[in-house]
Amino acid sequence: MAGKILNFNVGVLGHVDSGKTSLAKALSTVASTACFDKNPQSKERGITIDLGFSSFVVEAPKHVLEGGYDKLQFTLVDCPGHASLIRTIIGGAQIIDAMMLVVDITKGIQTQTAECLVIGEVLCDNLLVVLNKVDLIPQEKQKATIEKMTKMILLTLQKTKFVGSKVIAVAAKPGGPDAPDQDPDGVKELMEVMQAFSYIPKRDTSGPFLFAVDHCFSIRGQGTVMTGTVLQGAVAINDVVEIPSLKVTKKVKSMQMFRQPVEKVSQGDRAGICVTQFDPKLLERGVVGTPGVIKTAFGVLAKVSRISYYKLPIETKAKFHISLGHETVMARATFFGTEDQQGPEEVFDYERTYKYQSELLDLKAGDGVTSNILQQFTLLEFEKAIQIPPNSSLIGSKLDMDVHTNMCRLAFKGKPLEIFTDKNYGETQLERIKVYKEKSKEGLVERVANENELIVKSLLKKDTNSQLFVGLKVKLSTGEEGVIDGTFGQGGKVKVRITSGLQDTTKLTLQKFSSGKKKGKGGQENLPPDNNLEPVKVILHFKKYVFSTSKKMIQN
């Protein structure tokens, strides 16, 4: 493997049984330790249940040669298509430079195909669509079927960032998995398209090292090998890396890239890193890196948006599966938004006030028009701590929905802005988040105490702490404004001072009500049935901060 090689990671995604693994086998000439359904369960069931990795090296096309590389290596990340394994897909999609969406030409776009498109939109910018199993279409109908399916897929992609993507038809395993080996059809053309489709990703070898581990095993007398993909930075032999989930640091003893020993690996490389011994069963999948860079999180604040394919309400206080990095955790969500644009996107502004939302809105569909919401955020409270690498994207899902459902289960996507590493963040940090609920109460004027003071009933409940409301502004249904001056008696009644005095018409109304009462009984509700006068209402509007422990009421 002489010369400088560009490693280009391609995620192979699609619905279960679309032929992803067969396609990867047809393309690949060099297999890594983790490729092609090594898991016995996947062999038994005939489906991929874990991430598989394989590679092949081709001549570098002109645009790669001009970038200083002699060869182009494609690393194929074969992601499982089965609905219940979507956690693994999300983990795999975070390490890819481009995505290959495999579609069974006899079935078209299915539920998990659509979910893979959603994941691709969140985590990837480049898509190539492969129509597989063309050998199952009668020869005389193949051309028309390919044209028809290509048009349907391009129509679907018009609503995504992948509009105008290339579509190519192949037969990765002619005759099906049990048929005698035959040369695949269209795969050579696919490789040529992939060469043209490739680009030189931005690789940053500076900054902290991050490595997404997907498999782990020990070699007696040498140490423990972690295989995975470098997400950022670089690492060399004798460097120290941290495994945060185990709370240990380990020294790098040796490294390989597709069975070739190397001294250093950097962003985008697929490698096996051998470190000093630990039990490989403790790290099946996860992220390792420069000591201190990966945070253990108990919750996050994130900027989020709704995935339009998800058709159910996304409600505050509901629990969702949150996929971050290589982990998926249950979390309770609280949604809120702003009516103006935030500052820098990567920072949460604690000085700003946010409007509480009972559910996440689809702003692209115009749901935010009536509420004037422009940006949406969430507080996610995790059921258990997880490891979060820098620059992670998150996806909120309802993975406990029936796996046979024909609905997209991916609900929302976003980026963490604040990571809570303190286990007691609920007591120490949430008070800083100014999320308010708009509240209103309504009472009735019972009687006039004097020229500027009214006695008001039914505004507060009998057992309410009335002192919390003293000093708040109110408005009468007749237009006057006032202030709650204090309590009156023990029944939850309050005194309201009218700052500019009562209007003459209001005084007259209240006098008529007073004279219309039945003798010995109080209350405007005891007016004679023929009296058409409306009682004078007292309206109180205020805001209450959701995370405040003081229960203080706020008014503009």
Coordinates of C-alpha atoms in Angstrom, one line a residue:
M1 CA 0.0 0.0 0.0
A2 CA 2.7 2.4 -1.0
G3 CA 1.9 6.1 -1.6
K4 CA -0.5 8.5 0.0
I5 CA -4.0 7.0 0.4
L6 CA -7.2 9.0 1.0
N7 CA -9.6 7.0 3.1
F8 CA -13.3 7.9 2.2
N9 CA -16.0 6.5 4.5
V10 CA -19.3 5.5 2.8
G11 CA -22.3 4.5 4.9
V12 CA -24.3 1.7 3.3
L13 CA -27.9 2.2 4.5
G14 CA -31.3 0.9 3.5
H15 CA -34.3 -1.2 4.5
V16 CA -33.8 -4.7 5.8
D17 CA -33.2 -7.2 2.9
S18 CA -32.4 -4.6 0.4
G19 CA -29.0 -6.3 -0.3
K20 CA -26.6 -3.9 1.5
T21 CA -24.2 -6.6 2.7
S22 CA -24.2 -8.3 -0.7
L23 CA -23.4 -5.0 -2.3
A24 CA -20.5 -4.4 0.1
K25 CA -19.1 -7.9 -0.6
A26 CA -19.3 -7.3 -4.3
L27 CA -17.5 -4.0 -4.0
S28 CA -14.8 -5.0 -1.5
T29 CA -11.5 -6.6 -2.0
V30 CA -10.0 -6.2 1.4
A31 CA -12.0 -7.1 4.5
S32 CA -11.4 -5.7 8.0
T33 CA -11.8 -7.6 11.3
A34 CA -15.4 -6.4 11.6
C35 CA -16.8 -7.0 8.2
F36 CA -19.6 -9.1 6.7
D37 CA -21.9 -10.2 9.5
K38 CA -19.3 -11.8 11.8
N39 CA -22.0 -12.2 14.4
P40 CA -23.4 -15.8 14.5
Q41 CA -26.9 -14.4 15.1
S42 CA -26.8 -12.4 11.9
K43 CA -25.6 -15.4 9.9
E44 CA -28.5 -17.4 11.3
R45 CA -31.1 -14.7 10.5
G46 CA -29.5 -13.6 7.3
I47 CA -29.5 -10.0 8.2
T48 CA -26.8 -7.6 9.5
I49 CA -27.2 -6.9 13.2
D50 CA -24.1 -4.8 13.7
L51 CA -22.0 -2.3 11.9
G52 CA -19.8 -4.1 9.3
F53 CA -16.7 -2.6 7.8
S54 CA -14.8 -3.5 4.6
S55 CA -12.7 -1.6 2.0
F56 CA -11.3 -1.5 -1.4
V57 CA -8.6 0.6 -3.0
V58 CA -9.0 2.2 -6.5
E59 CA -6.9 4.5 -8.6
A60 CA -7.4 8.1 -7.4
P61 CA -9.5 10.1 -9.8
K62 CA -8.2 13.5 -11.1
H63 CA -9.7 15.6 -8.3
V64 CA -8.2 13.3 -5.6
L65 CA -4.8 13.2 -7.4
E66 CA -4.7 17.0 -7.5
G67 CA -5.3 17.0 -3.7
G68 CA -2.0 15.1 -3.2
Y69 CA -3.2 11.5 -2.9
D70 CA -2.0 8.6 -5.0
K71 CA -4.8 6.1 -4.2
L72 CA -8.5 6.3 -3.1
Q73 CA -9.6 3.8 -0.4
F74 CA -13.4 3.4 0.1
T75 CA -14.3 2.1 3.6
L76 CA -17.8 0.8 3.5
V77 CA -19.8 1.0 6.8
D78 CA -22.6 -1.6 6.4
C79 CA -25.4 -0.4 8.7
P80 CA -28.2 -2.8 9.8
G81 CA -31.5 -2.2 8.1
H82 CA -33.8 -3.9 10.7
A83 CA -36.1 -1.5 12.4
S84 CA -35.2 -2.5 15.9
L85 CA -31.5 -1.8 15.3
I86 CA -31.8 1.9 14.4
R87 CA -29.6 2.8 17.4
T88 CA -26.7 1.1 15.6
I89 CA -27.5 2.9 12.3
I90 CA -27.4 6.3 14.0
G91 CA -24.1 5.4 15.6
G92 CA -22.6 4.3 12.3
A93 CA -23.9 7.3 10.4
Q94 CA -21.9 9.7 12.5
I95 CA -18.6 8.4 11.1
I96 CA -19.3 8.7 7.3
D97 CA -18.3 11.1 4.6
A98 CA -21.1 10.1 2.2
M99 CA -24.1 7.8 2.2
M100 CA -25.1 5.1 -0.2
L101 CA -28.8 4.4 0.0
V102 CA -29.7 0.9 -1.2
V103 CA -33.2 0.4 -2.5
D104 CA -34.8 -2.9 -3.4
I105 CA -36.1 -2.1 -6.9
T106 CA -39.0 -4.6 -6.5
K107 CA -40.2 -2.7 -3.4
G108 CA -39.2 0.9 -3.7
I109 CA -38.9 3.2 -0.7
Q110 CA -40.0 1.5 2.5
T111 CA -40.3 2.7 6.1
Q112 CA -36.7 2.2 7.1
T113 CA -35.6 3.6 3.8
A114 CA -37.3 6.9 4.7
E115 CA -35.7 6.8 8.2
C116 CA -32.3 6.3 6.7
L117 CA -32.9 9.4 4.5
V118 CA -33.8 11.3 7.7
I119 CA -30.6 10.2 9.4
G120 CA -28.6 11.1 6.3
E121 CA -30.1 14.6 6.3
V122 CA -29.0 15.1 9.9
L123 CA -25.5 13.6 9.6
C124 CA -24.4 13.7 6.0
D125 CA -24.4 16.0 2.9
N126 CA -23.7 13.6 0.1
L127 CA -26.0 10.8 -1.2
L128 CA -25.7 8.1 -3.9
V129 CA -28.8 5.9 -4.5
V130 CA -28.3 2.3 -5.6
L131 CA -31.3 0.4 -7.0
N132 CA -30.4 -3.3 -6.2
K133 CA -31.9 -6.6 -7.3
V134 CA -32.6 -5.6 -10.9
D135 CA -32.0 -9.3 -11.8
L136 CA -35.4 -10.0 -10.3
I137 CA -37.1 -7.9 -13.0
P138 CA -37.8 -9.7 -16.3
Q139 CA -35.2 -8.7 -18.9
E140 CA -37.8 -7.0 -21.2
K141 CA -39.2 -4.9 -18.3
Q142 CA -35.9 -3.9 -16.7
K143 CA -35.3 -0.6 -18.5
A144 CA -38.8 0.7 -18.0
T145 CA -38.8 -0.4 -14.3
I146 CA -35.4 1.3 -13.7
E147 CA -36.7 4.5 -15.3
K148 CA -39.9 4.5 -13.3
M149 CA -38.2 3.8 -10.0
T150 CA -35.5 6.4 -10.7
K151 CA -38.2 9.1 -11.3
M152 CA -40.1 8.1 -8.1
I153 CA -36.9 8.3 -6.0
L154 CA -35.8 11.7 -7.5
L155 CA -39.3 13.0 -6.7
T156 CA -39.0 11.9 -3.1
L157 CA -35.5 13.5 -2.8
Q158 CA -36.9 16.9 -4.0
K159 CA -38.1 17.5 -0.5
T160 CA -34.6 16.8 1.0
K161 CA -31.1 18.3 0.8
F162 CA -30.3 15.4 -1.6
V163 CA -32.3 16.8 -4.5
G164 CA -30.8 15.7 -7.8
S165 CA -28.7 12.8 -6.4
K166 CA -27.3 10.2 -8.8
V167 CA -29.3 6.9 -9.1
I168 CA -27.6 3.8 -10.4
A169 CA -29.0 0.2 -10.9
V170 CA -27.2 -3.0 -10.0
A171 CA -27.6 -6.7 -9.2
A172 CA -25.1 -7.3 -6.4
K173 CA -25.9 -11.0 -6.0
P174 CA -27.7 -12.3 -9.1
G175 CA -30.2 -15.0 -8.3
G176 CA -30.3 -14.2 -4.6
P177 CA -28.2 -15.3 -1.6
D178 CA -28.5 -19.0 -2.2
A179 CA -27.7 -18.9 -6.0
P180 CA -24.3 -20.1 -7.3
D181 CA -21.7 -17.3 -7.5
Q182 CA -22.1 -15.1 -10.5
D183 CA -20.4 -11.9 -11.5
P184 CA -22.4 -9.0 -10.1
D185 CA -24.2 -6.8 -12.7
G186 CA -23.5 -3.0 -12.8
V187 CA -21.0 -3.0 -9.9
K188 CA -18.1 -1.9 -12.1
E189 CA -20.1 1.1 -13.3
L190 CA -21.1 1.8 -9.7
M191 CA -17.4 1.9 -8.7
E192 CA -16.7 4.4 -11.5
V193 CA -19.7 6.5 -10.2
M194 CA -18.3 6.3 -6.7
Q195 CA -14.9 7.5 -7.8
A196 CA -16.5 10.6 -9.5
F197 CA -18.8 11.0 -6.4
S198 CA -15.9 11.1 -4.0
Y199 CA -14.3 14.3 -2.6
I200 CA -11.5 15.2 -0.3
P201 CA -13.1 15.7 3.1
K202 CA -11.8 18.4 5.4
R203 CA -9.5 16.5 7.7
D204 CA -8.3 18.3 10.9
T205 CA -5.3 16.6 12.6
S206 CA -5.1 19.4 15.1
G207 CA -7.2 19.6 18.3
P208 CA -8.2 16.7 20.6
F209 CA -8.2 13.1 19.4
L210 CA -11.6 11.4 19.1
F211 CA -12.0 7.7 18.0
A212 CA -15.4 6.0 17.5
V213 CA -14.9 2.4 18.6
D214 CA -17.3 -0.2 17.0
H215 CA -15.5 -3.5 18.0
C216 CA -13.1 -4.6 20.7
F217 CA -11.0 -7.8 21.2
S218 CA -7.9 -8.9 23.0
I219 CA -4.7 -10.5 21.7
R220 CA -2.9 -12.6 24.2
G221 CA 0.5 -11.2 25.2
Q222 CA -0.1 -7.9 23.2
G223 CA -3.0 -6.0 24.6
T224 CA -6.6 -5.0 23.7
V225 CA -7.4 -3.9 20.2
M226 CA -10.1 -1.3 19.5
T227 CA -11.2 -1.0 15.9
G228 CA -13.0 2.1 14.7
T229 CA -12.9 5.4 12.9
V230 CA -11.0 8.6 13.8
L231 CA -13.6 11.3 14.2
Q232 CA -11.1 14.2 14.7
G233 CA -7.5 14.9 15.6
A234 CA -4.7 12.3 15.4
V235 CA -3.0 9.8 17.6
A236 CA 0.5 8.2 17.5
I237 CA 2.2 5.2 19.1
N238 CA 3.0 5.8 22.8
D239 CA 0.2 8.5 23.2
V240 CA -2.2 8.1 26.1
V241 CA -6.0 7.8 25.4
E242 CA -8.9 7.9 27.8
I243 CA -11.8 5.4 27.8
P244 CA -14.3 7.6 29.7
S245 CA -17.0 5.0 30.1
L246 CA -14.5 2.9 32.1
K247 CA -12.8 5.9 33.7
V248 CA -9.4 4.7 32.7
T249 CA -6.5 5.9 30.5
K250 CA -4.4 3.5 28.3
K251 CA -1.2 3.8 26.3
V252 CA -1.2 3.2 22.6
K253 CA 1.2 0.2 21.8
S254 CA 0.7 -0.3 18.1
M255 CA -1.8 0.5 15.3
Q256 CA -2.9 -0.9 11.9
M257 CA -4.9 0.3 9.0
F258 CA -6.4 -2.7 7.1
R259 CA -3.7 -5.0 8.4
Q260 CA -0.8 -2.6 7.6
P261 CA 1.2 -1.3 10.6
V262 CA 1.2 2.5 10.9
E263 CA 2.8 5.0 13.3
K264 CA 0.0 7.5 13.3
V265 CA -3.7 7.8 12.3
S266 CA -5.7 11.0 11.8
Q267 CA -9.3 12.2 11.2
G268 CA -11.2 10.0 8.7
D269 CA -8.9 7.0 9.1
R270 CA -10.3 3.5 9.8
A271 CA -7.9 1.8 12.2
G272 CA -7.2 -0.8 14.8
I273 CA -5.5 0.6 17.9
C274 CA -3.8 -1.8 20.4
V275 CA -3.6 -0.5 23.9
T276 CA -2.4 -1.9 27.2
Q277 CA -4.7 -4.8 28.4
F278 CA -8.3 -4.4 29.6
D279 CA -11.4 -6.6 29.4
P280 CA -12.8 -6.1 25.8
K281 CA -16.3 -7.1 27.0
L282 CA -16.5 -3.8 28.8
L283 CA -16.2 -1.7 25.6
E284 CA -18.3 -3.2 22.8
R285 CA -19.0 0.2 21.3
G286 CA -18.2 3.8 22.4
V287 CA -15.8 6.8 22.0
V288 CA -12.3 7.2 23.3
G289 CA -10.0 10.2 23.0
T290 CA -7.6 12.7 24.4
P291 CA -8.0 12.6 28.3
G292 CA -10.7 15.0 29.5
V293 CA -12.3 15.8 26.1
I294 CA -15.3 13.4 26.2
K295 CA -17.8 14.5 28.8
T296 CA -20.0 12.4 31.0
A297 CA -23.5 13.9 30.7
F298 CA -26.6 13.7 32.9
G299 CA -28.6 16.0 30.7
V300 CA -28.3 18.6 27.9
L301 CA -29.7 21.8 26.5
A302 CA -30.1 21.6 22.8
K303 CA -31.3 23.6 19.8
V304 CA -33.8 21.3 18.0
S305 CA -36.2 21.1 15.1
R306 CA -39.0 18.7 14.3
I307 CA -38.6 16.0 11.7
S308 CA -41.5 16.5 9.4
Y309 CA -42.0 12.8 8.6
Y310 CA -42.9 12.1 12.2
K311 CA -46.7 12.3 12.4
L312 CA -47.5 12.1 16.2
P313 CA -47.4 15.0 18.7
I314 CA -44.0 15.6 20.3
E315 CA -45.1 16.7 23.8
T316 CA -43.2 18.2 26.7
K317 CA -42.7 15.8 29.6
A318 CA -42.8 12.8 27.2
K319 CA -39.8 10.4 27.1
F320 CA -37.8 9.8 23.9
H321 CA -34.8 7.7 22.9
I322 CA -32.0 10.2 22.5
S323 CA -29.1 9.1 20.3
L324 CA -25.9 11.0 20.9
G325 CA -22.5 9.8 19.7
H326 CA -22.5 6.0 19.9
E327 CA -25.1 5.8 22.7
T328 CA -28.9 5.9 23.0
V329 CA -30.5 6.8 26.3
M330 CA -34.1 7.5 27.4
A331 CA -34.7 11.1 28.3
R332 CA -37.6 13.4 29.4
A333 CA -37.9 16.4 27.1
T334 CA -39.1 20.0 27.9
F335 CA -39.5 22.2 24.9
F336 CA -39.3 26.0 24.7
G337 CA -38.7 28.7 22.1
T338 CA -37.8 32.3 21.3
E339 CA -39.7 34.8 19.2
D340 CA -36.4 36.3 17.8
Q341 CA -33.2 34.8 16.5
Q342 CA -30.5 33.6 19.0
G343 CA -26.9 34.7 19.0
P344 CA -24.1 32.3 18.1
E345 CA -25.6 28.9 17.4
E346 CA -23.1 26.9 19.5
V347 CA -23.9 28.8 22.7
F348 CA -27.0 28.8 24.9
D349 CA -28.0 32.3 26.0
Y350 CA -28.9 32.3 29.7
E351 CA -29.7 36.0 29.6
R352 CA -32.6 35.5 27.3
T353 CA -36.2 34.5 28.3
Y354 CA -37.8 31.6 26.5
K355 CA -41.5 30.7 26.0
Y356 CA -42.6 27.3 27.3
Q357 CA -44.1 25.0 24.7
S358 CA -46.5 22.1 25.4
E359 CA -45.2 20.5 22.2
L360 CA -42.5 20.9 19.6
L361 CA -43.7 22.7 16.5
D362 CA -43.0 22.1 12.8
L363 CA -41.7 25.6 11.9
K364 CA -41.2 24.6 8.3
A365 CA -44.9 23.8 8.0
G366 CA -45.8 27.2 9.5
D367 CA -46.8 25.9 13.0
G368 CA -44.8 28.8 14.6
V369 CA -46.7 31.6 12.8
T370 CA -49.5 32.1 15.3
S371 CA -47.1 31.8 18.3
N372 CA -44.3 33.8 16.6
I373 CA -41.8 31.1 17.5
L374 CA -38.6 31.3 15.4
Q375 CA -36.2 29.0 17.2
Q376 CA -36.9 26.0 19.4
F377 CA -34.9 24.4 22.2
T378 CA -35.2 21.4 24.6
L379 CA -34.0 20.4 28.0
L380 CA -33.3 16.6 27.9
E381 CA -33.0 14.9 31.3
F382 CA -31.3 11.6 30.9
E383 CA -32.3 8.4 32.8
K384 CA -28.6 7.5 33.0
A385 CA -25.3 9.2 32.3
I386 CA -23.8 8.9 28.8
Q387 CA -20.5 9.9 27.1
I388 CA -20.8 12.8 24.7
P389 CA -18.0 13.7 22.3
P390 CA -17.6 17.3 21.1
N391 CA -19.6 18.4 18.1
S392 CA -22.1 15.6 18.4
S393 CA -25.5 15.7 16.7
L394 CA -28.6 14.3 18.4
I395 CA -31.7 12.5 17.2
G396 CA -34.8 12.0 19.3
S397 CA -36.9 8.9 18.4
K398 CA -39.7 6.7 19.6
L399 CA -38.0 3.4 19.1
D400 CA -40.5 1.6 21.3
M401 CA -43.1 2.0 18.6
D402 CA -44.1 -1.3 16.8
V403 CA -41.2 -2.3 14.6
H404 CA -43.7 -3.2 11.9
T405 CA -45.2 0.3 11.9
N406 CA -45.2 2.2 8.6
M407 CA -44.5 5.5 10.3
C408 CA -41.2 7.2 10.7
R409 CA -40.1 6.9 14.3
L410 CA -37.5 9.7 14.3
A411 CA -39.1 12.7 15.9
F412 CA -36.6 15.6 16.2
K413 CA -33.0 16.4 15.6
G414 CA -30.6 19.0 17.0
K415 CA -27.2 20.0 18.5
P416 CA -26.3 20.1 22.2
L417 CA -25.5 23.7 23.3
E418 CA -24.9 23.0 27.0
I419 CA -23.9 19.6 28.6
F420 CA -24.7 19.1 32.3
T421 CA -21.8 17.1 33.9
D422 CA -23.0 17.6 37.5
K423 CA -25.3 14.9 38.7
N424 CA -27.3 17.4 40.7
Y425 CA -27.7 19.9 37.8
G426 CA -31.5 20.1 38.5
E427 CA -30.7 21.9 41.8
T428 CA -27.6 23.8 40.7
Q429 CA -28.1 24.9 37.1
L430 CA -31.8 24.7 35.9
E431 CA -32.7 27.9 37.9
R432 CA -30.6 29.8 35.3
I433 CA -32.8 28.8 32.4
K434 CA -35.6 31.5 32.1
V435 CA -38.4 29.5 30.6
Y436 CA -41.8 31.0 31.3
K437 CA -45.4 29.9 31.1
E438 CA -48.0 32.6 30.4
K439 CA -50.8 32.4 33.0
S440 CA -54.0 34.3 33.5
K441 CA -56.6 34.4 36.3
E442 CA -60.0 36.0 36.4
G443 CA -62.1 37.3 39.3
L444 CA -65.2 39.5 40.0
V445 CA -65.5 42.8 41.8
E446 CA -67.6 42.0 44.9
R447 CA -67.9 45.6 46.1
V448 CA -66.4 49.1 46.2
A449 CA -64.4 49.7 49.5
N450 CA -63.7 53.4 48.7
E451 CA -63.1 55.7 45.7
N452 CA -59.9 53.9 44.7
E453 CA -60.2 50.4 46.2
L454 CA -62.2 47.3 45.3
I455 CA -62.8 44.0 47.1
V456 CA -62.3 41.2 44.5
K457 CA -63.4 37.6 44.9
S458 CA -62.7 34.4 42.9
L459 CA -59.4 35.7 41.6
L460 CA -57.4 33.4 43.8
K461 CA -58.3 30.1 45.4
K462 CA -58.9 29.9 49.1
D463 CA -55.7 28.0 49.8
T464 CA -53.5 30.0 47.5
N465 CA -50.6 32.0 49.1
S466 CA -52.1 35.4 48.3
Q467 CA -48.9 37.3 49.3
L468 CA -47.1 36.0 46.2
F469 CA -49.6 38.1 44.1
V470 CA -49.3 41.4 46.0
G471 CA -48.0 44.2 43.8
L472 CA -49.1 42.5 40.5
K473 CA -51.0 44.6 38.0
V474 CA -54.6 43.8 37.0
K475 CA -57.1 45.1 34.5
L476 CA -60.9 45.5 34.8
S477 CA -63.2 44.4 32.0
T478 CA -64.3 48.1 32.0
G479 CA -60.8 49.2 31.0
E480 CA -59.3 50.6 34.3
E481 CA -55.9 49.3 35.5
G482 CA -55.1 48.5 39.1
V483 CA -52.6 46.8 41.5
I484 CA -53.3 44.0 44.0
D485 CA -52.7 45.8 47.3
G486 CA -53.2 43.0 49.8
T487 CA -55.5 40.3 51.0
F488 CA -59.0 40.7 52.5
G489 CA -60.3 38.3 55.1
Q490 CA -59.6 34.5 55.0
G491 CA -61.5 33.5 51.9
G492 CA -58.9 34.2 49.2
K493 CA -60.3 37.7 48.5
V494 CA -57.9 40.6 47.6
K495 CA -57.9 44.4 47.7
V496 CA -57.3 46.0 44.4
R497 CA -56.2 49.7 44.2
I498 CA -57.3 51.4 41.0
T499 CA -54.4 53.7 40.1
S500 CA -56.3 56.4 38.2
G501 CA -59.7 56.0 39.9
L502 CA -62.9 54.4 38.6
Q503 CA -64.7 55.7 35.6
D504 CA -68.2 57.1 36.3
T505 CA -69.8 54.4 34.1
T506 CA -68.0 51.7 36.1
K507 CA -69.2 53.3 39.4
L508 CA -72.8 53.3 38.1
T509 CA -72.5 49.6 37.0
L510 CA -71.2 48.6 40.4
Q511 CA -74.0 50.6 42.2
K512 CA -76.6 48.9 40.2
F513 CA -75.1 45.5 41.0
S514 CA -75.0 46.5 44.7
S515 CA -78.7 47.6 44.7
G516 CA -79.7 44.5 42.8
K517 CA -78.4 42.1 45.5
K518 CA -80.9 40.1 47.6
K519 CA -81.1 41.4 51.1
G520 CA -78.7 39.7 53.5
K521 CA -76.8 37.9 50.7
G522 CA -73.6 39.1 49.1
G523 CA -72.4 38.5 45.6
Q524 CA -73.1 39.8 42.1
E525 CA -74.3 36.4 41.0
N526 CA -77.5 37.0 43.0
L527 CA -78.9 39.6 40.7
P528 CA -82.5 39.4 39.6
P529 CA -82.9 37.3 36.5
D530 CA -84.1 40.3 34.4
N531 CA -80.9 42.3 35.0
N532 CA -78.9 42.3 31.8
L533 CA -75.8 43.9 33.3
E534 CA -72.5 42.0 33.1
P535 CA -70.5 41.7 36.3
V536 CA -67.2 43.7 36.4
K537 CA -64.3 41.2 35.9
V538 CA -60.8 41.6 37.1
I539 CA -58.1 40.0 34.8
L540 CA -54.6 39.1 36.0
H541 CA -51.9 38.2 33.4
F542 CA -48.5 37.1 34.6
K543 CA -45.6 34.8 33.7
K544 CA -44.2 32.0 35.9
Y545 CA -40.7 30.6 35.4
V546 CA -40.8 26.8 34.9
F547 CA -37.5 26.0 36.6
S548 CA -37.7 28.7 39.3
T549 CA -37.8 27.4 42.9
S550 CA -39.0 30.7 44.3
K551 CA -42.5 30.5 42.6
K552 CA -42.3 34.2 41.9
M553 CA -44.7 35.8 39.4
I554 CA -43.3 38.0 36.7
Q555 CA -45.0 40.7 34.7
N556 CA -43.7 42.8 31.8

